[in-house]
JSON list of C-alpha atoms in Angstrom, two decimals:
[
{"chain": "A", "resi": 2, "resn": "ASN", "atom": "CA", "xyz": [-12.17, 13.27, 9.63]},
{"chain": "A", "resi": 3, "resn": "THR", "atom": "CA", "xyz": [-13.83, 15.58, 7.13]},
{"chain": "A", "resi": 4, "resn": "SER", "atom": "CA", "xyz": [-14.13, 16.29, 3.42]},
{"chain": "A", "resi": 5, "resn": "SER", "atom": "CA", "xyz": [-14.17, 19.69, 1.83]},
{"chain": "A", "resi": 6, "resn": "LEU", "atom": "CA", "xyz": [-16.38, 20.41, -1.15]},
{"chain": "A", "resi": 7, "resn": "MET", "atom": "CA", "xyz": [-15.48, 23.43, -3.23]},
{"chain": "A", "resi": 8, "resn": "MET", "atom": "CA", "xyz": [-17.39, 24.89, -6.15]},
{"chain": "A", "resi": 9, "resn": "LEU", "atom": "CA", "xyz": [-15.15, 26.67, -8.65]},
{"chain": "A", "resi": 10, "resn": "ASP", "atom": "CA", "xyz": [-16.06, 29.19, -11.31]},
{"chain": "A", "resi": 11, "resn": "ARG", "atom": "CA", "xyz": [-14.10, 27.63, -14.17]},
{"chain": "A", "resi": 12, "resn": "SER", "atom": "CA", "xyz": [-14.09, 30.76, -16.31]},
{"chain": "A", "resi": 13, "resn": "LYS", "atom": "CA", "xyz": [-12.67, 32.96, -13.53]},
{"chain": "A", "resi": 14, "resn": "LYS", "atom": "CA", "xyz": [-10.75, 30.11, -11.85]},
{"chain": "A", "resi": 15, "resn": "ILE", "atom": "CA", "xyz": [-11.88, 31.13, -8.38]},
{"chain": "A", "resi": 16, "resn": "PRO", "atom": "CA", "xyz": [-13.85, 29.34, -5.65]},
{"chain": "A", "resi": 17, "resn": "ILE", "atom": "CA", "xyz": [-17.45, 30.50, -5.26]},
{"chain": "A", "resi": 18, "resn": "ALA", "atom": "CA", "xyz": [-18.56, 28.18, -2.46]},
{"chain": "A", "resi": 19, "resn": "LEU", "atom": "CA", "xyz": [-17.07, 25.88, 0.15]},
{"chain": "A", "resi": 20, "resn": "HIS", "atom": "CA", "xyz": [-18.71, 23.23, 2.31]},
{"chain": "A", "resi": 21, "resn": "THR", "atom": "CA", "xyz": [-17.20, 20.81, 4.83]},
{"chain": "A", "resi": 22, "resn": "THR", "atom": "CA", "xyz": [-18.79, 17.44, 5.58]},
{"chain": "A", "resi": 23, "resn": "ASN", "atom": "CA", "xyz": [-18.13, 15.12, 8.49]},
{"chain": "A", "resi": 24, "resn": "THR", "atom": "CA", "xyz": [-17.40, 12.24, 6.14]},
{"chain": "A", "resi": 25, "resn": "GLY", "atom": "CA", "xyz": [-13.84, 11.57, 5.06]},
{"chain": "A", "resi": 26, "resn": "TYR", "atom": "CA", "xyz": [-11.47, 8.68, 4.49]},
{"chain": "A", "resi": 27, "resn": "GLU", "atom": "CA", "xyz": [-11.24, 7.86, 8.20]},
{"chain": "A", "resi": 28, "resn": "VAL", "atom": "CA", "xyz": [-15.03, 7.37, 8.33]},
{"chain": "A", "resi": 29, "resn": "PHE", "atom": "CA", "xyz": [-14.89, 4.93, 5.39]},
{"chain": "A", "resi": 30, "resn": "LEU", "atom": "CA", "xyz": [-12.02, 3.12, 7.12]},
{"chain": "A", "resi": 31, "resn": "ARG", "atom": "CA", "xyz": [-13.86, 3.04, 10.47]},
{"chain": "A", "resi": 32, "resn": "ASP", "atom": "CA", "xyz": [-17.03, 1.64, 8.89]},
{"chain": "A", "resi": 33, "resn": "SER", "atom": "CA", "xyz": [-14.98, -0.99, 7.07]},
{"chain": "A", "resi": 34, "resn": "ARG", "atom": "CA", "xyz": [-13.29, -2.02, 10.31]},
{"chain": "A", "resi": 35, "resn": "ASN", "atom": "CA", "xyz": [-16.49, -1.99, 12.39]},
{"chain": "A", "resi": 36, "resn": "ASN", "atom": "CA", "xyz": [-18.31, -4.21, 9.91]},
{"chain": "A", "resi": 37, "resn": "THR", "atom": "CA", "xyz": [-15.50, -6.70, 9.30]},
{"chain": "A", "resi": 38, "resn": "GLN", "atom": "CA", "xyz": [-13.54, -6.76, 12.56]},
{"chain": "A", "resi": 39, "resn": "LEU", "atom": "CA", "xyz": [-10.32, -6.22, 10.58]},
{"chain": "A", "resi": 40, "resn": "ASP", "atom": "CA", "xyz": [-7.24, -4.48, 11.97]},
{"chain": "A", "resi": 41, "resn": "VAL", "atom": "CA", "xyz": [-6.35, -1.05, 10.55]},
{"chain": "A", "resi": 42, "resn": "ALA", "atom": "CA", "xyz": [-3.69, -2.23, 8.11]},
{"chain": "A", "resi": 43, "resn": "THR", "atom": "CA", "xyz": [-5.90, -4.99, 6.68]},
{"chain": "A", "resi": 44, "resn": "ALA", "atom": "CA", "xyz": [-8.89, -2.66, 6.35]},
{"chain": "A", "resi": 45, "resn": "GLN", "atom": "CA", "xyz": [-6.71, -0.09, 4.56]},
{"chain": "A", "resi": 46, "resn": "ARG", "atom": "CA", "xyz": [-5.50, -2.78, 2.17]},
{"chain": "A", "resi": 47, "resn": "LEU", "atom": "CA", "xyz": [-9.08, -3.93, 1.59]},
{"chain": "A", "resi": 48, "resn": "LEU", "atom": "CA", "xyz": [-10.12, -0.39, 0.61]},
{"chain": "A", "resi": 49, "resn": "LYS", "atom": "CA", "xyz": [-7.04, 0.19, -1.56]},
{"chain": "A", "resi": 50, "resn": "GLU", "atom": "CA", "xyz": [-7.08, -3.17, -3.39]},
{"chain": "A", "resi": 51, "resn": "PHE", "atom": "CA", "xyz": [-10.79, -4.00, -3.56]},
{"chain": "A", "resi": 52, "resn": "GLY", "atom": "CA", "xyz": [-12.55, -0.77, -2.57]},
{"chain": "A", "resi": 53, "resn": "LEU", "atom": "CA", "xyz": [-15.93, -0.13, -4.11]},
{"chain": "A", "resi": 54, "resn": "THR", "atom": "CA", "xyz": [-15.38, -2.15, -7.28]},
{"chain": "A", "resi": 55, "resn": "LYS", "atom": "CA", "xyz": [-15.20, -5.81, -6.43]},
{"chain": "A", "resi": 56, "resn": "ALA", "atom": "CA", "xyz": [-15.84, -8.28, -3.66]},
{"chain": "A", "resi": 57, "resn": "SER", "atom": "CA", "xyz": [-13.02, -9.87, -1.71]},
{"chain": "A", "resi": 58, "resn": "GLY", "atom": "CA", "xyz": [-14.19, -13.39, -0.98]},
{"chain": "A", "resi": 59, "resn": "PRO", "atom": "CA", "xyz": [-16.61, -13.27, 1.95]},
{"chain": "A", "resi": 60, "resn": "ILE", "atom": "CA", "xyz": [-16.02, -9.51, 2.41]},
{"chain": "A", "resi": 61, "resn": "ASN", "atom": "CA", "xyz": [-17.71, -7.10, 0.01]},
{"chain": "A", "resi": 62, "resn": "PRO", "atom": "CA", "xyz": [-16.59, -3.56, 0.88]},
{"chain": "A", "resi": 63, "resn": "ALA", "atom": "CA", "xyz": [-18.96, -2.01, -1.70]},
{"chain": "A", "resi": 64, "resn": "ALA", "atom": "CA", "xyz": [-21.95, -3.57, 0.07]},
{"chain": "A", "resi": 65, "resn": "ILE", "atom": "CA", "xyz": [-20.61, -2.71, 3.52]},
{"chain": "A", "resi": 66, "resn": "LEU", "atom": "CA", "xyz": [-20.11, 0.94, 2.56]},
{"chain": "A", "resi": 67, "resn": "ALA", "atom": "CA", "xyz": [-23.23, 1.36, 0.38]},
{"chain": "A", "resi": 68, "resn": "ALA", "atom": "CA", "xyz": [-25.19, 3.40, 2.95]},
{"chain": "A", "resi": 69, "resn": "LEU", "atom": "CA", "xyz": [-22.20, 5.62, 3.73]},
{"chain": "A", "resi": 70, "resn": "CYS", "atom": "CA", "xyz": [-21.59, 6.19, -0.01]},
{"chain": "A", "resi": 71, "resn": "ALA", "atom": "CA", "xyz": [-25.27, 7.09, -0.49]},
{"chain": "A", "resi": 72, "resn": "ASP", "atom": "CA", "xyz": [-25.13, 9.59, 2.39]},
{"chain": "A", "resi": 73, "resn": "TYR", "atom": "CA", "xyz": [-21.89, 11.09, 1.08]},
{"chain": "A", "resi": 74, "resn": "THR", "atom": "CA", "xyz": [-23.16, 11.56, -2.48]},
{"chain": "A", "resi": 75, "resn": "ALA", "atom": "CA", "xyz": [-26.46, 12.96, -1.16]},
{"chain": "A", "resi": 76, "resn": "GLU", "atom": "CA", "xyz": [-24.43, 15.58, 0.72]},
{"chain": "A", "resi": 77, "resn": "ILE", "atom": "CA", "xyz": [-22.61, 16.50, -2.50]},
{"chain": "A", "resi": 78, "resn": "LYS", "atom": "CA", "xyz": [-25.95, 16.76, -4.35]},
{"chain": "A", "resi": 79, "resn": "ARG", "atom": "CA", "xyz": [-27.34, 19.05, -1.62]},
{"chain": "A", "resi": 80, "resn": "PHE", "atom": "CA", "xyz": [-24.24, 21.25, -1.90]},
{"chain": "A", "resi": 81, "resn": "ILE", "atom": "CA", "xyz": [-24.55, 21.50, -5.71]},
{"chain": "A", "resi": 82, "resn": "THR", "atom": "CA", "xyz": [-28.27, 22.32, -5.45]},
{"chain": "A", "resi": 83, "resn": "SER", "atom": "CA", "xyz": [-27.65, 24.92, -2.74]},
{"chain": "A", "resi": 84, "resn": "VAL", "atom": "CA", "xyz": [-24.93, 26.67, -4.74]},
{"chain": "A", "resi": 85, "resn": "SER", "atom": "CA", "xyz": [-27.05, 26.58, -7.88]},
{"chain": "A", "resi": 86, "resn": "GLU", "atom": "CA", "xyz": [-30.02, 28.14, -6.09]},
{"chain": "A", "resi": 87, "resn": "THR", "atom": "CA", "xyz": [-28.15, 30.75, -4.02]},
{"chain": "A", "resi": 88, "resn": "GLN", "atom": "CA", "xyz": [-25.78, 31.83, -6.81]},
{"chain": "A", "resi": 89, "resn": "LYS", "atom": "CA", "xyz": [-28.58, 31.59, -9.42]},
{"chain": "A", "resi": 90, "resn": "ILE", "atom": "CA", "xyz": [-26.32, 29.69, -11.79]},
{"chain": "A", "resi": 91, "resn": "GLN", "atom": "CA", "xyz": [-26.57, 26.54, -13.84]},
{"chain": "A", "resi": 92, "resn": "VAL", "atom": "CA", "xyz": [-24.11, 24.04, -12.39]},
{"chain": "A", "resi": 93, "resn": "SER", "atom": "CA", "xyz": [-22.58, 21.38, -14.61]},
{"chain": "A", "resi": 94, "resn": "PRO", "atom": "CA", "xyz": [-20.22, 19.65, -12.21]},
{"chain": "A", "resi": 95, "resn": "HIS", "atom": "CA", "xyz": [-16.95, 18.03, -13.03]},
{"chain": "A", "resi": 96, "resn": "ILE", "atom": "CA", "xyz": [-15.69, 16.47, -9.82]},
{"chain": "A", "resi": 97, "resn": "LEU", "atom": "CA", "xyz": [-11.97, 16.61, -9.08]},
{"chain": "A", "resi": 98, "resn": "LEU", "atom": "CA", "xyz": [-10.90, 14.27, -6.29]},
{"chain": "A", "resi": 99, "resn": "PHE", "atom": "CA", "xyz": [-7.74, 14.53, -4.26]},
{"chain": "A", "resi": 100, "resn": "ASN", "atom": "CA", "xyz": [-6.21, 13.87, -0.86]},
{"chain": "A", "resi": 101, "resn": "GLN", "atom": "CA", "xyz": [-7.07, 10.38, 0.43]},
{"chain": "A", "resi": 102, "resn": "SER", "atom": "CA", "xyz": [-9.85, 9.63, -2.04]},
{"chain": "A", "resi": 103, "resn": "GLN", "atom": "CA", "xyz": [-7.42, 7.58, -4.16]},
{"chain": "A", "resi": 104, "resn": "SER", "atom": "CA", "xyz": [-7.02, 5.26, -1.17]},
{"chain": "A", "resi": 105, "resn": "ILE", "atom": "CA", "xyz": [-10.42, 3.74, -1.93]},
{"chain": "A", "resi": 106, "resn": "LEU", "atom": "CA", "xyz": [-10.41, 1.85, -5.22]},
{"chain": "A", "resi": 107, "resn": "GLY", "atom": "CA", "xyz": [-13.40, 2.82, -7.35]},
{"chain": "A", "resi": 108, "resn": "PHE", "atom": "CA", "xyz": [-14.24, 5.95, -5.35]},
{"chain": "A", "resi": 109, "resn": "ASP", "atom": "CA", "xyz": [-14.13, 8.05, -8.52]},
{"chain": "A", "resi": 110, "resn": "SER", "atom": "CA", "xyz": [-16.49, 5.68, -10.36]},
{"chain": "A", "resi": 111, "resn": "MET", "atom": "CA", "xyz": [-18.92, 5.63, -7.43]},
{"chain": "A", "resi": 112, "resn": "ILE", "atom": "CA", "xyz": [-19.03, 9.44, -7.32]},
{"chain": "A", "resi": 113, "resn": "SER", "atom": "CA", "xyz": [-19.42, 9.72, -11.09]},
{"chain": "A", "resi": 114, "resn": "LYS", "atom": "CA", "xyz": [-22.23, 7.16, -11.24]},
{"chain": "A", "resi": 115, "resn": "ALA", "atom": "CA", "xyz": [-24.12, 8.64, -8.28]},
{"chain": "A", "resi": 116, "resn": "LEU", "atom": "CA", "xyz": [-23.90, 12.23, -9.54]},
{"chain": "A", "resi": 117, "resn": "GLY", "atom": "CA", "xyz": [-24.14, 11.54, -13.27]},
{"chain": "A", "resi": 118, "resn": "ALA", "atom": "CA", "xyz": [-21.07, 13.73, -13.80]},
{"chain": "A", "resi": 119, "resn": "PRO", "atom": "CA", "xyz": [-17.43, 13.07, -14.60]},
{"chain": "A", "resi": 120, "resn": "ALA", "atom": "CA", "xyz": [-15.24, 12.46, -11.56]},
{"chain": "A", "resi": 121, "resn": "ASN", "atom": "CA", "xyz": [-11.52, 11.90, -11.67]},
{"chain": "A", "resi": 122, "resn": "TYR", "atom": "CA", "xyz": [-8.43, 12.40, -9.58]},
{"chain": "A", "resi": 123, "resn": "LEU", "atom": "CA", "xyz": [-6.61, 15.68, -10.00]},
{"chain": "A", "resi": 124, "resn": "ASP", "atom": "CA", "xyz": [-3.60, 14.75, -12.11]},
{"chain": "A", "resi": 125, "resn": "VAL", "atom": "CA", "xyz": [-0.57, 16.98, -11.67]},
{"chain": "A", "resi": 126, "resn": "THR", "atom": "CA", "xyz": [1.95, 14.76, -13.45]},
{"chain": "A", "resi": 127, "resn": "ASP", "atom": "CA", "xyz": [2.03, 16.94, -16.57]},
{"chain": "A", "resi": 128, "resn": "MET", "atom": "CA", "xyz": [3.12, 19.86, -14.34]},
{"chain": "A", "resi": 129, "resn": "LEU", "atom": "CA", "xyz": [6.08, 17.90, -12.96]},
{"chain": "A", "resi": 130, "resn": "THR", "atom": "CA", "xyz": [9.39, 17.00, -14.53]},
{"chain": "A", "resi": 131, "resn": "PRO", "atom": "CA", "xyz": [9.30, 13.31, -15.45]},
{"chain": "A", "resi": 132, "resn": "ASN", "atom": "CA", "xyz": [11.91, 11.38, -13.47]},
{"chain": "A", "resi": 133, "resn": "ASP", "atom": "CA", "xyz": [12.17, 8.31, -11.24]},
{"chain": "A", "resi": 134, "resn": "VAL", "atom": "CA", "xyz": [10.71, 10.14, -8.23]},
{"chain": "A", "resi": 135, "resn": "THR", "atom": "CA", "xyz": [7.63, 11.51, -10.01]},
{"chain": "A", "resi": 136, "resn": "THR", "atom": "CA", "xyz": [7.05, 8.11, -11.62]},
{"chain": "A", "resi": 137, "resn": "TYR", "atom": "CA", "xyz": [7.35, 6.31, -8.29]},
{"chain": "A", "resi": 138, "resn": "PHE", "atom": "CA", "xyz": [4.82, 8.63, -6.57]},
{"chain": "A", "resi": 139, "resn": "LYS", "atom": "CA", "xyz": [2.43, 8.94, -9.56]},
{"chain": "A", "resi": 140, "resn": "SER", "atom": "CA", "xyz": [-0.47, 7.13, -7.90]},
{"chain": "A", "resi": 141, "resn": "ASP", "atom": "CA", "xyz": [-0.01, 9.12, -4.69]},
{"chain": "A", "resi": 142, "resn": "TRP", "atom": "CA", "xyz": [0.01, 12.66, -6.15]},
{"chain": "A", "resi": 143, "resn": "PRO", "atom": "CA", "xyz": [-3.62, 13.43, -5.23]},
{"chain": "A", "resi": 144, "resn": "ALA", "atom": "CA", "xyz": [-2.65, 13.07, -1.55]},
{"chain": "A", "resi": 145, "resn": "PHE", "atom": "CA", "xyz": [0.08, 15.67, -1.94]},
{"chain": "A", "resi": 146, "resn": "ILE", "atom": "CA", "xyz": [-2.21, 18.42, -3.29]},
{"chain": "A", "resi": 147, "resn": "PRO", "atom": "CA", "xyz": [-3.14, 19.86, 0.15]},
{"chain": "A", "resi": 148, "resn": "LEU", "atom": "CA", "xyz": [0.50, 19.70, 1.19]},
{"chain": "A", "resi": 149, "resn": "MET", "atom": "CA", "xyz": [1.64, 21.58, -1.92]},
{"chain": "A", "resi": 150, "resn": "GLY", "atom": "CA", "xyz": [-1.12, 24.14, -1.50]},
{"chain": "A", "resi": 151, "resn": "ALA", "atom": "CA", "xyz": [-0.14, 24.76, 2.11]},
{"chain": "A", "resi": 152, "resn": "SER", "atom": "CA", "xyz": [3.48, 25.31, 1.06]},
{"chain": "A", "resi": 153, "resn": "ILE", "atom": "CA", "xyz": [2.70, 28.05, -1.46]},
{"chain": "A", "resi": 154, "resn": "ARG", "atom": "CA", "xyz": [3.09, 31.47, 0.11]}
]
């Protein structure tokens, strides 16, 4: 599983750099399972309900995943530095998260704290017609972004 990092020029609204890492949701899930001996469904629930924000009794996912989180944010910092140096631009990041990142509670806060920059989930609800379906899927919209992008021709 991988993560894609994209640097956007906000004024021109175009990507200026792209980087893929070998760390994605499945790696966070695997590390959680390997360190707790939980089955897949229980480990997924642990990440979704407790994630990186609070301990769950004898299991503290934030502590278990601390080294992985540090490596992941270091990779993002290297990417930002590389783009800044090669493009000769001042980078003031605002991190938009999507896909499976919302499946780890507190992921946005961890990224924001580690990078000292705002990080939030891409919210598309204001672009959708409010109805029962959009309300029901509201917390899952970040996972649909790649799907919607792939459908645009």
